mmCIF file with all atom_site columns, C-alpha atoms in Angstrom:
data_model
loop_
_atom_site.group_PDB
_atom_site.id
_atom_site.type_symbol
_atom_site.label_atom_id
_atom_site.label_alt_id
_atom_site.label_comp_id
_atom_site.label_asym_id
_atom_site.label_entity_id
_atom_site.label_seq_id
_atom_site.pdbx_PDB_ins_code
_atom_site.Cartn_x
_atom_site.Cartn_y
_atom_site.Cartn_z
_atom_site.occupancy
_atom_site.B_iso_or_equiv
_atom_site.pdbx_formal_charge
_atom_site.auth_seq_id
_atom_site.auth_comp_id
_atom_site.auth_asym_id
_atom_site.auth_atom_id
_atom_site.pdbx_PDB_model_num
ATOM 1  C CA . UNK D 1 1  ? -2.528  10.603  9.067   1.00 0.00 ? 1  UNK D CA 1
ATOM 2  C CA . UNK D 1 2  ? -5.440  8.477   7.961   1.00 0.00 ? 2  UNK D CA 1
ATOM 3  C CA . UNK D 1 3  ? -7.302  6.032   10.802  1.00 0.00 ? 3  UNK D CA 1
ATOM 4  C CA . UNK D 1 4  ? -7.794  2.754   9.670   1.00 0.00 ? 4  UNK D CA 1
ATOM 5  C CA . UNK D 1 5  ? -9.914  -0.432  10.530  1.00 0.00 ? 5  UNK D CA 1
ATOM 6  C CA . UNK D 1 6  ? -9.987  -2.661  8.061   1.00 0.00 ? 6  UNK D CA 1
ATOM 7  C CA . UNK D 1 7  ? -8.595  -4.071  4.852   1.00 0.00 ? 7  UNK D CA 1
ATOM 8  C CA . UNK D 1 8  ? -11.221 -2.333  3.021   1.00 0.00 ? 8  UNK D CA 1
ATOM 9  C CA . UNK D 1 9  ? -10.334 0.680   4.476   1.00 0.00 ? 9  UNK D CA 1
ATOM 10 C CA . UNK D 1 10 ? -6.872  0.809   2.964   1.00 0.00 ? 10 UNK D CA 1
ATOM 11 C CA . UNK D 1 11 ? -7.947  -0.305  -0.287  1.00 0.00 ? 11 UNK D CA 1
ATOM 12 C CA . UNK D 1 12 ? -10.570 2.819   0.024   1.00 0.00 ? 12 UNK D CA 1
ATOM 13 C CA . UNK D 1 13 ? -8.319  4.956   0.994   1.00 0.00 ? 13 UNK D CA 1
ATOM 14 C CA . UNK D 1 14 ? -5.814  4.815   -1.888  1.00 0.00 ? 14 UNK D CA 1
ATOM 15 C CA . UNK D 1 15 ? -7.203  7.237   -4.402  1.00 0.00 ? 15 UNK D CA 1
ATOM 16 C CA . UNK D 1 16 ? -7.471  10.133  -2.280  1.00 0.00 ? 16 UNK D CA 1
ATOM 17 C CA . UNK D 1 17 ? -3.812  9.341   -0.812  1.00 0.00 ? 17 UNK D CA 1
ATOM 18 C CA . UNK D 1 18 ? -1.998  9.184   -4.275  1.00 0.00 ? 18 UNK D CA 1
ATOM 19 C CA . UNK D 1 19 ? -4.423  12.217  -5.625  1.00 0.00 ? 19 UNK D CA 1
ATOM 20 C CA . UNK D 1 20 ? -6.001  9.626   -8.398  1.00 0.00 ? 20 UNK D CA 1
ATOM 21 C CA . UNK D 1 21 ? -7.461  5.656   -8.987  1.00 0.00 ? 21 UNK D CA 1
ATOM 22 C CA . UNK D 1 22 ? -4.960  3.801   -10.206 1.00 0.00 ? 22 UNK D CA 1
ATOM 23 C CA . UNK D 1 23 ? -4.240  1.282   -12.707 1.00 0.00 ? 23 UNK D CA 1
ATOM 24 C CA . UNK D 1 24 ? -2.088  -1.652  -13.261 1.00 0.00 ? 24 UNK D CA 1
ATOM 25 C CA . UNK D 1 25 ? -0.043  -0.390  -10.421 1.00 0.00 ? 25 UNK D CA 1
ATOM 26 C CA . UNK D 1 26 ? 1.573   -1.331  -7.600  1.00 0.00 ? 26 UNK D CA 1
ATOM 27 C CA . UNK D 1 27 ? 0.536   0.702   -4.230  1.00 0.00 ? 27 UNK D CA 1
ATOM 28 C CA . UNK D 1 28 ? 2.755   0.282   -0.426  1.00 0.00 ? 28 UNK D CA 1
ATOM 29 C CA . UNK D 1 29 ? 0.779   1.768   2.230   1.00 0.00 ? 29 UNK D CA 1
ATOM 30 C CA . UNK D 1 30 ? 2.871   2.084   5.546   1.00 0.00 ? 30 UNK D CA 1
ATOM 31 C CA . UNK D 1 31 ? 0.917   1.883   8.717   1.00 0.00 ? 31 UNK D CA 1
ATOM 32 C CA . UNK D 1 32 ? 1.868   3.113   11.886  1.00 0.00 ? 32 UNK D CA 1
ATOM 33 C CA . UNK D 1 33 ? 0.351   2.661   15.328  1.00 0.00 ? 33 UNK D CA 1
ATOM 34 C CA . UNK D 1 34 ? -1.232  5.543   17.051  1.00 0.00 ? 34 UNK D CA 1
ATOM 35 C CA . UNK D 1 35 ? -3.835  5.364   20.686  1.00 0.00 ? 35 UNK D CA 1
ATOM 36 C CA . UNK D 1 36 ? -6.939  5.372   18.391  1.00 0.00 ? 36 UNK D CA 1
ATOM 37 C CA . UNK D 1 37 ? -5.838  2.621   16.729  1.00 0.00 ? 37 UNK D CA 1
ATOM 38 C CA . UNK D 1 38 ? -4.157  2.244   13.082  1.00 0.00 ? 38 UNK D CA 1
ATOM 39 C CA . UNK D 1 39 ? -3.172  4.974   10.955  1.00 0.00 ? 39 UNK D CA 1
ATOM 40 C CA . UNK D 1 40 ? -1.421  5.206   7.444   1.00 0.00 ? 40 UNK D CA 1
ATOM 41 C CA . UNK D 1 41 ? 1.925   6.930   7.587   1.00 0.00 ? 41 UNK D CA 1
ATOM 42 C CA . UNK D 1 42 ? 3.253   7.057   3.778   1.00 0.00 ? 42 UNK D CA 1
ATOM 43 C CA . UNK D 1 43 ? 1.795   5.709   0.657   1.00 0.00 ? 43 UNK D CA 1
ATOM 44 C CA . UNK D 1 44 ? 3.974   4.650   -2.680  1.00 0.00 ? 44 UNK D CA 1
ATOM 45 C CA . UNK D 1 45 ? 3.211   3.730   -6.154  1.00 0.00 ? 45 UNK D CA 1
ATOM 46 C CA . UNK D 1 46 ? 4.642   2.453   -8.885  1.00 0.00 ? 46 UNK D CA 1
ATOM 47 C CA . UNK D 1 47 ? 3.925   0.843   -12.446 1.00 0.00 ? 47 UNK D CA 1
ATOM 48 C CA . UNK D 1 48 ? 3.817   -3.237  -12.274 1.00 0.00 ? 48 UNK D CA 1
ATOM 49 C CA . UNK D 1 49 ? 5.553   -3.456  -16.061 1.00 0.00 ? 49 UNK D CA 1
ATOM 50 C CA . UNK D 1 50 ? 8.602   -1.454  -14.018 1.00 0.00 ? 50 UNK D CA 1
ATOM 51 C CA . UNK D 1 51 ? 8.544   -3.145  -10.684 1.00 0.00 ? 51 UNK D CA 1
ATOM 52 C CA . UNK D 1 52 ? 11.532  -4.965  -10.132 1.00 0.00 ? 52 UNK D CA 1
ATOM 53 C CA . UNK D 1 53 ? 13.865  -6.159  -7.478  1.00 0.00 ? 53 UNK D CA 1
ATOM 54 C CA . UNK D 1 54 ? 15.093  -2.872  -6.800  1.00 0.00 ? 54 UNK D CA 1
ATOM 55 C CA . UNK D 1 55 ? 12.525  -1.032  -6.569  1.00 0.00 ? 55 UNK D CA 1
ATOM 56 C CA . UNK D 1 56 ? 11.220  -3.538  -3.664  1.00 0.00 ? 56 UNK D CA 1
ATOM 57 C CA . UNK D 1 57 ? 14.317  -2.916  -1.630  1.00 0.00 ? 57 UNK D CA 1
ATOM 58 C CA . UNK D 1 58 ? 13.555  1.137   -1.937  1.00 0.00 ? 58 UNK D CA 1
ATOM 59 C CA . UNK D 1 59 ? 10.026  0.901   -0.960  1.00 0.00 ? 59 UNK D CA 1
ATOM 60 C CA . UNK D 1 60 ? 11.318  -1.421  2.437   1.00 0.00 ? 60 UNK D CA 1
ATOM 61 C CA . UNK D 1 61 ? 14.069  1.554   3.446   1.00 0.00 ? 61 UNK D CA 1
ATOM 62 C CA . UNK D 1 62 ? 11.657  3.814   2.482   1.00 0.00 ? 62 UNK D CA 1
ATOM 63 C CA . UNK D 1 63 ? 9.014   2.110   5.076   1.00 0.00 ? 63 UNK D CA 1
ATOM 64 C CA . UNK D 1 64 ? 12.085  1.356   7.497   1.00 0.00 ? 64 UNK D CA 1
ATOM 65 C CA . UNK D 1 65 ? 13.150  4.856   7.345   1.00 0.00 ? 65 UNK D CA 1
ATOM 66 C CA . UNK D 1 66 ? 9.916   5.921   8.473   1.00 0.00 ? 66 UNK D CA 1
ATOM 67 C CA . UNK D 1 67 ? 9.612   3.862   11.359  1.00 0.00 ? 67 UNK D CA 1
ATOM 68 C CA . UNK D 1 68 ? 6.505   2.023   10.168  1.00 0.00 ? 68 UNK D CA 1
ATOM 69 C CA . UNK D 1 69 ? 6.004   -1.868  11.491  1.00 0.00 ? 69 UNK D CA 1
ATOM 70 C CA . UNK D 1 70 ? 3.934   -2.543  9.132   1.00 0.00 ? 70 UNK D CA 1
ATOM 71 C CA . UNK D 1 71 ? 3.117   -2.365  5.752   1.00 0.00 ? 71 UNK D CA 1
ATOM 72 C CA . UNK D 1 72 ? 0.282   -3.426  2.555   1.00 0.00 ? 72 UNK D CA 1
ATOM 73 C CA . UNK D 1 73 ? 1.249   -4.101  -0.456  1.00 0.00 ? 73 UNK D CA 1
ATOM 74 C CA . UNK D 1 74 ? -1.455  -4.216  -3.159  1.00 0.00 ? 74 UNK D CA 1
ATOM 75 C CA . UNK D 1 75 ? -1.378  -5.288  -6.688  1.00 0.00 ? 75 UNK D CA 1
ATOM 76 C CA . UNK D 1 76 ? -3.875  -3.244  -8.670  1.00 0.00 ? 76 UNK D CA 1
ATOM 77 C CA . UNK D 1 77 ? -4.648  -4.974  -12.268 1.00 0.00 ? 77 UNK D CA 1
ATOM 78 C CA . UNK D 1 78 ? -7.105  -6.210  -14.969 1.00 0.00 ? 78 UNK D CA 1
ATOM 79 C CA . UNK D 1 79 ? -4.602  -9.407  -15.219 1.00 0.00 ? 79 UNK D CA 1
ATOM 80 C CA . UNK D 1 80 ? -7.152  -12.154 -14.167 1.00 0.00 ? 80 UNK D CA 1
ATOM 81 C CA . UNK D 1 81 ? -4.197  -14.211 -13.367 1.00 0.00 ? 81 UNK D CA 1
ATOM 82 C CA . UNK D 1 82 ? -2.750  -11.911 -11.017 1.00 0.00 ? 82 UNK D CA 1
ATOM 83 C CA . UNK D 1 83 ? -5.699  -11.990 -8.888  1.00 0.00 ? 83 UNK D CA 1
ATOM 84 C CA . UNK D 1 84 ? -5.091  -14.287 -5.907  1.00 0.00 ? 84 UNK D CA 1
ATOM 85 C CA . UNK D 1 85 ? -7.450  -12.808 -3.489  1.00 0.00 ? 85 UNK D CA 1
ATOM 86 C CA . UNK D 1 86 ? -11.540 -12.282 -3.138  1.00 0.00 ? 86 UNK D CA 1
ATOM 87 C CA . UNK D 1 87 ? -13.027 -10.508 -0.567  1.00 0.00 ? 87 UNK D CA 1
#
């Protein structure tokens, strides 16, 4: 498992956890607690043209299955009207 901080740090983080940067995609990281702090425990991705209703309810058994309390989802586009967030 991967220690994490911050926001940033997750967003980092996904290209070396799915093995490549991706693109119009949509990424679930599921964190876990751990005593040093934060730590990812699974990562997910999927295509944003194929995301659908269904595939939401997978990804939240597959984090529930795990035992994760918590988990990011992040919207990774060139879609300027996705884009809802700055840092």
């Amino acid at each position: 498992m991967q220690r994490i901080l911050t926001t940033a740090d997750v967003i980092a983080a996904i290209p070396g956890l799915i093995g490549f940067v991706p693109a119009e995609s949509i990424v679930v990281v599921g964190i876990t607690e751990h005593e040093r702090g934060l730590q990812i425990g699974m990562t997910a991705r999927h295509d944003i043209a194929g995301a659908d209703q269904g595939f939401a309810d997978y990804l939240a058994e597959v984090v529930y299955t795990h035992g994760l309390p918590r988990a990011a989802v992040i919207a990774i586009t060139a879609e300027p009207s996705w884009v809802w967030w700055r840092p």
